[in-house]
Amino acid sequence: MVSKTDDSPAAEETRRDAVKQQDACGCGHMAETSVMNGDGTHDRSEEAESKQNGDNDQGEDPNEQEVIVIQDTGFTVKIQAPGTEPFDLQVSPQEMVQEIHQVLMDREDTCHRTCFSLQLDGNVLDNFAELKSIEGLQEASLLKVVEEPYTVREARIHVRHIRDLLKSLDPSDAYNGVDCNSLSFLSVFTDGDLGESGKRKKKGSELEQIDCTPPEHILPGSKERPLVPLQPQNKDWKPLQCLKVLTMSGWNPPPGNRKMHGDLMYLYVVTGEERHISITASTRGFYLNQSTTYTFNPKPANPSFLSHSLVELLGQISPTFKKNFTTLQKKRVQRHPFERIATPFQVYSWTAPQVDHAMDCVRAEDAYTSRLGYEEHIPGQTRDWNEELQTTRELPRKNLPERLLRERAIFKVHSDFAAAATRGSMAVIDGNVMAINPGEETRMQMFIWNNIFFSLGFDVRDHYRQLGGDSAAHAAPTNDLNGVRAYGAVDVEGLYTLGTVVVDYRGYRVTAQSIIPGILEREQEQSVIYGSIDFGKTVVSHPKYLELLERTSRPLKVQRHAVLNEKAEPVDLCSSVECKGIIGNDGRHYILDLLRTFPPDLNFLPVEGEELSPESQRLGFPRQHRHRLACLRQELIEAFVEHRYLLFMKMAALQLMQQKANKDSRAGALTENGSADPPAALADDAAPTSATPNGSPPAHAHNGECAQPDSSEADAKSREVVLNACKAVGSISDTSFDIRFNPDIFSPGVRFPEDSTGDIQKQKQLLKDAAAFLISCQVPSLVKDGLDHSTLPMDGATLTEALHQRGINVRYLGTVLEFIDKTPAKAQLEHIYRIGIGELITRCAKHIFKTYLQGVELSGLSAAVSHFLNCFLSSYPDAVAHLPCDELVSRRKNRRRRNRVPGGGGGDNTAWASLTPSELWKSISAEAHGYYHYTLQCESVDQAVERYGLQKITLLREISIKTGIQILIKEYNFDSRHKPAFTEEDILNIFPVVKHVNPKASDAFHFFQSGQAKVQQGFLKEGCELINEALNLFNNVYGAMHVEICACLRLLARLNYIMGDYPEALSNQQKAVLMSERVLGIEHPSTIQEYMHLALYCFANGQLSTALKLLYRGRYLMLLVCGEDHPEMALLDSNIGLVLHGVMEYDLSLRFLENALATNSKYHGTRSLKVALSHHLVARVYESKAEFRSALQHEKEGYTIYKNQVGEAHEKTRESSEYLKYLTQQAVALQRTMNEIYKNGSNASIVPLKFTAPSMASVLEQLNIINGIIFIPLSQKDLENLKAEVQRRQQLQESGKSDEPQEDGPLELEDGPAAEEQPHSAPSGLEATEWQTPQPSV
């Protein structure tokens, strides 16, 4: 199950308490997760023969891993609550009693109870017992809900829970980014839940009643980009006011004599009828007392209405409350569970409406009791984050159930830690936390809050002076986080890293880390027993650390090497020198400062006397960078090693062939061959050519040994071959392929022993090769993928992800743009170029904004942000800042408080106000040149928009997301020359931007990949089962909400659809859309994709108007995110055009289809099969309008393309020629009729012409083709046969006779949906690639 309760199996009694609290407070509305996929959520599964052991499972091919799934059957119990009828509840043996509590606190009729126990035959059940361990609990047992007496803690929980129920439809928590709430708007477009209500929707017969006209701004060619429709009005959010005020009374806490009467606390309530009342919470429940605002009289009123639940009490006093509360709960329960479950990490919205600020007792209490999570309910106060993070890692992981428990615990603690670290970082920057070194200047201060250590991203004590000062200090935390991520993924037993979160907030970078036990009591010098604290001047090592790190060196490609210490003695290391090893007081071996886990990037690290390869030099590398910490990404290292592996295999094969040839011809002796070969090979490799594309060898090939023949005579020769190949590719071993990097090469201050000079030269060469590989292979391969549309970024984030997947750092953005500039087919890359320029501009603006904000004090924040946005985006030439009015600013007071805010307010706090638009754009151009080495040809926002085809609204979205700004949702007039676009009232909030580690569910991911593989082989049913199993395991580890679950649901929906189960496809895809909106954001490119698929499944289910609404929503979001000129827009427009054609809106349909045709021609070239298909779709609409001449013209174009591309005999060409004949006949018939009318006037005998409205089936068939669902072009008849065949097979399987017929695999997939769904560990907007229209199979 997915409840948040058993979050850490290491949780001692004290934590249990906290957990119970956490759920009770309703922040984990976890109960509804049982609805996830029927009752499947409960299935635990065990694999008997999986040999995975946590660390070595990556190497195995997941397909071989046969999985035996043992289902644990659920059973039903009866629940009897006071005042309600008994009802049945489906439970599973693994669940805890606690989870039944959750369900009851969420059900409409029992939601107002929090303080109760469950009893079976009079015995109270332990909350933390699993159901299977309870004696006598079986099918149809009766569990009684028994009200328990309150304590202060239980009374608080009750009030909190009631508050949560009252606010359950209120979106303000989502706007404010608290408690892991986030927005979702799908239900606005589907009018509630698609499943049930969908059946009552209009069917095809009532087509005329559908209103299909989209709003003006969605039509092709429209130039306006409104912002308000981004958050459509949800009618459910109109608040139903149950009470005017519910708050803690000023009479708290009860005096001693009242405590002895059982008073726990007092509440003050104003009802909807304006009645002011005072309520006592006592051990027996809630009752009215006689106190007023100014007089204390705790005696019960008459009548006192004593009730165990606050809701029952209020219901008796206030009719409005009773009526509205019931309505509210009905609505709450009707919402899809995915709209209300908390997300694992907070998602922030960059726009929000003006929300009225209402009185809220719980929020007020939280703000002033400095509640750290739920800590005040835990004995011993704060959580020991380090202990929790490390004990969860130590949990056993021998079999599947153990691994699930472990991964679930790790994930839960990580998401809690990330939330606490974020809260702490904000408190530190807002000046609410006392520094542990208050005497030092602000930028050097460090903080401890809630057992987390916080430091600022400044160069303290010139630590980074040689490496680039503050710039290096700013880059180090993210490098360190990447290191923590890498070591965490390798997951070696006995080696521990710190919990690390990097937060950017208000222009400051804060690193939050868990604290090693005992480190604060010791000096750093005595703690560090491995590594160096002064960048390599003094170095120490430790055998235990070497042994542990040795186990990470192969997966991370780190070479063990020796460096000299201050006494010039060699010291062995298996990491970079900065990596420090500290044994904590808990005896664990910690490593920290992992900022150089990966080797340096020589393209951005000029070194005296070192020459880079010719390609690098040709492109102007090495370049000066802000700091000397530029590293290669892990993805690049992997790709480079893979590339070298292919080279190694090629060379070995080549030499073996040569040997064979030599042996056969008995020609020249082997020795010549042996000596002649390696130099040639080396020459071949000195410049890694783009000719060897980055292919992917099998998974185990990464550092695999090279198998050697047995026979002894061949042995020597093949050994020599392997030796030569190893030398050529720079392997560190002579007998097998093994490439590793020495991360200390080129580190200033690190010295190597004399005897390793040769080795160091080899390593230097390897680094130069890797740097050259990035430019000469990875950048071109990215551009090539852009050209054939297997990479389809839509915004800055998806572009960055595309770069990162290929191991290209964002600092290469300028290089990528220059490369695109020089590409002959630049027009077909225009979308990527435009997104790249926008990303470059907004990143430069972000760099400037960061330093700009550091000079702003809190009272001027909204004025400063709006001024910056005006300078950046408004056409108004003389933007003037509004300084906060003087009566609020007392200069003298400021002087004194200067030390309070980190880095805050040195000297003049209004320097920011002097920024002008032209200055800002000059700085942006300078930054682009200085950081990205790219020359921007624009001096103002309008020139940028004009020259690069950018949209101001897109730039606003990008800068807001990157810097955490939240703005008021309204229409902004960017182009006015008379007044600025933004005022300070438009800036609502500033959020943190958080980077953290994402722990993975490894087993679930293996199932997912196996499922994809099965689907690719054509075994849909088995694939479907595996993916369902993966979904189960994902739910087990992540809870109900996560991006990977989203990918799982999408694939399932697609499989359901292909197998003809449209309603199931609809239900899964609806979950995928909701989840994507909640965890990625309402306008994330992935969300746009999900909307498109959902529209297709809606259409297939006959819900035409919903399908159109969803497509229009997708088009609106896409216009906002990247504008109209994007290849993906062609697919969207074809979908819209087809649906409109189906509902006989021909003129509208043509507008969209002709736009799609133009876009396809631009991005795929006029001779592409996509364009032929577009021509055909347009021709069909003209035919329906009886404009045969235009129809003929388009179909002829299409026919020509087919003929030239696939030849006369191909089915597509034949179909097209048939259609041409038909059109010609129709045109002739029409002409005859017209002539007849001209000749004979009104008494002409007219043969009625056939004007056919397209059938839904034919529209659906075309929709499937353009969405790449059915690969082989099938006629309607084939489709019918196919469907019958699939049904036949399913019946066979159900009757258990399914042994033979499975083998041949269904034919409807050439290579199944999973062929496009790359097994992606991070599902993202980049999967846009999946929906490429396949080329018809030849």
PDB file of N, CA and C in Angstrom, residues 928-967:
ATOM      1  N   ALA A 928      26.548  36.717 -22.338  1.00  0.00           N
ATOM      2  CA  ALA A 928      26.468  35.677 -23.373  1.00  0.00           C
ATOM      3  C   ALA A 928      27.846  35.471 -23.984  1.00  0.00           C
ATOM      4  N   HIS A 929      28.552  36.585 -24.174  1.00  0.00           N
ATOM      5  CA  HIS A 929      29.868  36.483 -24.779  1.00  0.00           C
ATOM      6  C   HIS A 929      30.866  35.899 -23.786  1.00  0.00           C
ATOM      7  N   GLY A 930      30.784  36.373 -22.538  1.00  0.00           N
ATOM      8  CA  GLY A 930      31.769  35.956 -21.545  1.00  0.00           C
ATOM      9  C   GLY A 930      31.587  34.516 -21.100  1.00  0.00           C
ATOM     10  N   TYR A 931      30.340  34.103 -20.932  1.00  0.00           N
ATOM     11  CA  TYR A 931      30.096  32.781 -20.342  1.00  0.00           C
ATOM     12  C   TYR A 931      29.886  31.726 -21.419  1.00  0.00           C
ATOM     13  N   TYR A 932      29.087  32.073 -22.431  1.00  0.00           N
ATOM     14  CA  TYR A 932      28.749  31.075 -23.459  1.00  0.00           C
ATOM     15  C   TYR A 932      29.562  31.281 -24.734  1.00  0.00           C
ATOM     16  N   HIS A 933      30.390  32.335 -24.783  1.00  0.00           N
ATOM     17  CA  HIS A 933      31.202  32.625 -25.962  1.00  0.00           C
ATOM     18  C   HIS A 933      30.325  32.699 -27.206  1.00  0.00           C
ATOM     19  N   TYR A 934      29.195  33.382 -27.047  1.00  0.00           N
ATOM     20  CA  TYR A 934      28.257  33.506 -28.161  1.00  0.00           C
ATOM     21  C   TYR A 934      27.919  34.977 -28.329  1.00  0.00           C
ATOM     22  N   THR A 935      27.871  35.436 -29.574  1.00  0.00           N
ATOM     23  CA  THR A 935      27.593  36.852 -29.793  1.00  0.00           C
ATOM     24  C   THR A 935      26.109  37.058 -30.081  1.00  0.00           C
ATOM     25  N   LEU A 936      25.420  37.720 -29.183  1.00  0.00           N
ATOM     26  CA  LEU A 936      23.995  38.024 -29.388  1.00  0.00           C
ATOM     27  C   LEU A 936      23.903  39.318 -30.177  1.00  0.00           C
ATOM     28  N   GLN A 937      23.056  39.316 -31.210  1.00  0.00           N
ATOM     29  CA  GLN A 937      22.942  40.537 -31.998  1.00  0.00           C
ATOM     30  C   GLN A 937      21.654  41.267 -31.656  1.00  0.00           C
ATOM     31  N   CYS A 938      21.563  41.720 -30.405  1.00  0.00           N
ATOM     32  CA  CYS A 938      20.382  42.503 -30.045  1.00  0.00           C
ATOM     33  C   CYS A 938      20.726  43.385 -28.853  1.00  0.00           C
ATOM     34  N   GLU A 939      20.168  44.601 -28.841  1.00  0.00           N
ATOM     35  CA  GLU A 939      20.465  45.528 -27.750  1.00  0.00           C
ATOM     36  C   GLU A 939      19.229  45.834 -26.921  1.00  0.00           C
ATOM     37  N   SER A 940      18.103  45.205 -27.278  1.00  0.00           N
ATOM     38  CA  SER A 940      16.892  45.427 -26.483  1.00  0.00           C
ATOM     39  C   SER A 940      15.992  44.221 -26.679  1.00  0.00           C
ATOM     40  N   VAL A 941      14.985  44.125 -25.834  1.00  0.00           N
ATOM     41  CA  VAL A 941      14.113  42.952 -25.911  1.00  0.00           C
ATOM     42  C   VAL A 941      13.395  42.917 -27.265  1.00  0.00           C
ATOM     43  N   ASP A 942      13.031  44.098 -27.785  1.00  0.00           N
ATOM     44  CA  ASP A 942      12.287  44.098 -29.047  1.00  0.00           C
ATOM     45  C   ASP A 942      13.152  43.619 -30.204  1.00  0.00           C
ATOM     46  N   GLN A 943      14.447  43.989 -30.163  1.00  0.00           N
ATOM     47  CA  GLN A 943      15.342  43.493 -31.225  1.00  0.00           C
ATOM     48  C   GLN A 943      15.483  41.976 -31.119  1.00  0.00           C
ATOM     49  N   ALA A 944      15.578  41.482 -29.889  1.00  0.00           N
ATOM     50  CA  ALA A 944      15.724  40.030 -29.705  1.00  0.00           C
ATOM     51  C   ALA A 944      14.497  39.302 -30.254  1.00  0.00           C
ATOM     52  N   VAL A 945      13.324  39.838 -29.921  1.00  0.00           N
ATOM     53  CA  VAL A 945      12.076  39.214 -30.383  1.00  0.00           C
ATOM     54  C   VAL A 945      12.033  39.226 -31.913  1.00  0.00           C
ATOM     55  N   GLU A 946      12.401  40.375 -32.474  1.00  0.00           N
ATOM     56  CA  GLU A 946      12.359  40.563 -33.920  1.00  0.00           C
ATOM     57  C   GLU A 946      13.351  39.623 -34.607  1.00  0.00           C
ATOM     58  N   ARG A 947      14.589  39.632 -34.102  1.00  0.00           N
ATOM     59  CA  ARG A 947      15.657  38.935 -34.798  1.00  0.00           C
ATOM     60  C   ARG A 947      15.568  37.419 -34.672  1.00  0.00           C
ATOM     61  N   TYR A 948      15.232  36.950 -33.466  1.00  0.00           N
ATOM     62  CA  TYR A 948      15.271  35.499 -33.228  1.00  0.00           C
ATOM     63  C   TYR A 948      13.882  34.874 -33.172  1.00  0.00           C
ATOM     64  N   GLY A 949      12.840  35.680 -33.419  1.00  0.00           N
ATOM     65  CA  GLY A 949      11.480  35.107 -33.419  1.00  0.00           C
ATOM     66  C   GLY A 949      11.040  34.621 -32.046  1.00  0.00           C
ATOM     67  N   LEU A 950      11.471  35.292 -30.979  1.00  0.00           N
ATOM     68  CA  LEU A 950      11.095  34.857 -29.629  1.00  0.00           C
ATOM     69  C   LEU A 950       9.734  35.438 -29.243  1.00  0.00           C
ATOM     70  N   GLN A 951       9.159  34.914 -28.166  1.00  0.00           N
ATOM     71  CA  GLN A 951       7.912  35.488 -27.629  1.00  0.00           C
ATOM     72  C   GLN A 951       8.201  36.001 -26.229  1.00  0.00           C
ATOM     73  N   LYS A 952       7.696  37.195 -25.928  1.00  0.00           N
ATOM     74  CA  LYS A 952       7.967  37.746 -24.595  1.00  0.00           C
ATOM     75  C   LYS A 952       7.329  36.893 -23.501  1.00  0.00           C
ATOM     76  N   ILE A 953       6.164  36.340 -23.790  1.00  0.00           N
ATOM     77  CA  ILE A 953       5.488  35.560 -22.740  1.00  0.00           C
ATOM     78  C   ILE A 953       6.311  34.312 -22.419  1.00  0.00           C
ATOM     79  N   THR A 954       6.958  33.732 -23.450  1.00  0.00           N
ATOM     80  CA  THR A 954       7.806  32.553 -23.233  1.00  0.00           C
ATOM     81  C   THR A 954       9.026  32.935 -22.403  1.00  0.00           C
ATOM     82  N   LEU A 955       9.625  34.091 -22.729  1.00  0.00           N
ATOM     83  CA  LEU A 955      10.781  34.547 -21.942  1.00  0.00           C
ATOM     84  C   LEU A 955      10.372  34.782 -20.479  1.00  0.00           C
ATOM     85  N   LEU A 956       9.167  35.322 -20.300  1.00  0.00           N
ATOM     86  CA  LEU A 956       8.692  35.571 -18.934  1.00  0.00           C
ATOM     87  C   LEU A 956       8.541  34.248 -18.188  1.00  0.00           C
ATOM     88  N   ARG A 957       7.974  33.240 -18.870  1.00  0.00           N
ATOM     89  CA  ARG A 957       7.811  31.935 -18.214  1.00  0.00           C
ATOM     90  C   ARG A 957       9.169  31.364 -17.832  1.00  0.00           C
ATOM     91  N   GLU A 958      10.118  31.431 -18.778  1.00  0.00           N
ATOM     92  CA  GLU A 958      11.433  30.827 -18.524  1.00  0.00           C
ATOM     93  C   GLU A 958      12.153  31.528 -17.364  1.00  0.00           C
ATOM     94  N   ILE A 959      12.148  32.857 -17.356  1.00  0.00           N
ATOM     95  CA  ILE A 959      12.894  33.551 -16.296  1.00  0.00           C
ATOM     96  C   ILE A 959      12.212  33.334 -14.952  1.00  0.00           C
ATOM     97  N   SER A 960      10.873  33.286 -14.939  1.00  0.00           N
ATOM     98  CA  SER A 960      10.161  33.085 -13.668  1.00  0.00           C
ATOM     99  C   SER A 960      10.474  31.709 -13.091  1.00  0.00           C
ATOM    100  N   ILE A 961      10.446  30.683 -13.963  1.00  0.00           N
ATOM    101  CA  ILE A 961      10.713  29.331 -13.468  1.00  0.00           C
ATOM    102  C   ILE A 961      12.158  29.221 -12.979  1.00  0.00           C
ATOM    103  N   LYS A 962      13.091  29.849 -13.710  1.00  0.00           N
ATOM    104  CA  LYS A 962      14.505  29.711 -13.341  1.00  0.00           C
ATOM    105  C   LYS A 962      14.846  30.448 -12.049  1.00  0.00           C
ATOM    106  N   THR A 963      14.120  31.529 -11.747  1.00  0.00           N
ATOM    107  CA  THR A 963      14.502  32.323 -10.579  1.00  0.00           C
ATOM    108  C   THR A 963      13.510  32.176  -9.440  1.00  0.00           C
ATOM    109  N   GLY A 964      12.398  31.447  -9.666  1.00  0.00           N
ATOM    110  CA  GLY A 964      11.438  31.239  -8.586  1.00  0.00           C
ATOM    111  C   GLY A 964      10.457  32.376  -8.378  1.00  0.00           C
ATOM    112  N   ILE A 965      10.311  33.258  -9.382  1.00  0.00           N
ATOM    113  CA  ILE A 965       9.361  34.372  -9.218  1.00  0.00           C
ATOM    114  C   ILE A 965       7.937  33.864  -9.444  1.00  0.00           C
ATOM    115  N   GLN A 966       6.996  34.344  -8.647  1.00  0.00           N
ATOM    116  CA  GLN A 966       5.584  34.055  -8.936  1.00  0.00           C
ATOM    117  C   GLN A 966       4.882  35.370  -9.241  1.00  0.00           C
ATOM    118  N   ILE A 967       4.208  35.422 -10.402  1.00  0.00           N
ATOM    119  CA  ILE A 967       3.567  36.686 -10.786  1.00  0.00           C
ATOM    120  C   ILE A 967       2.048  36.532 -10.835  1.00  0.00           C
TER     121      ILE A 967
END
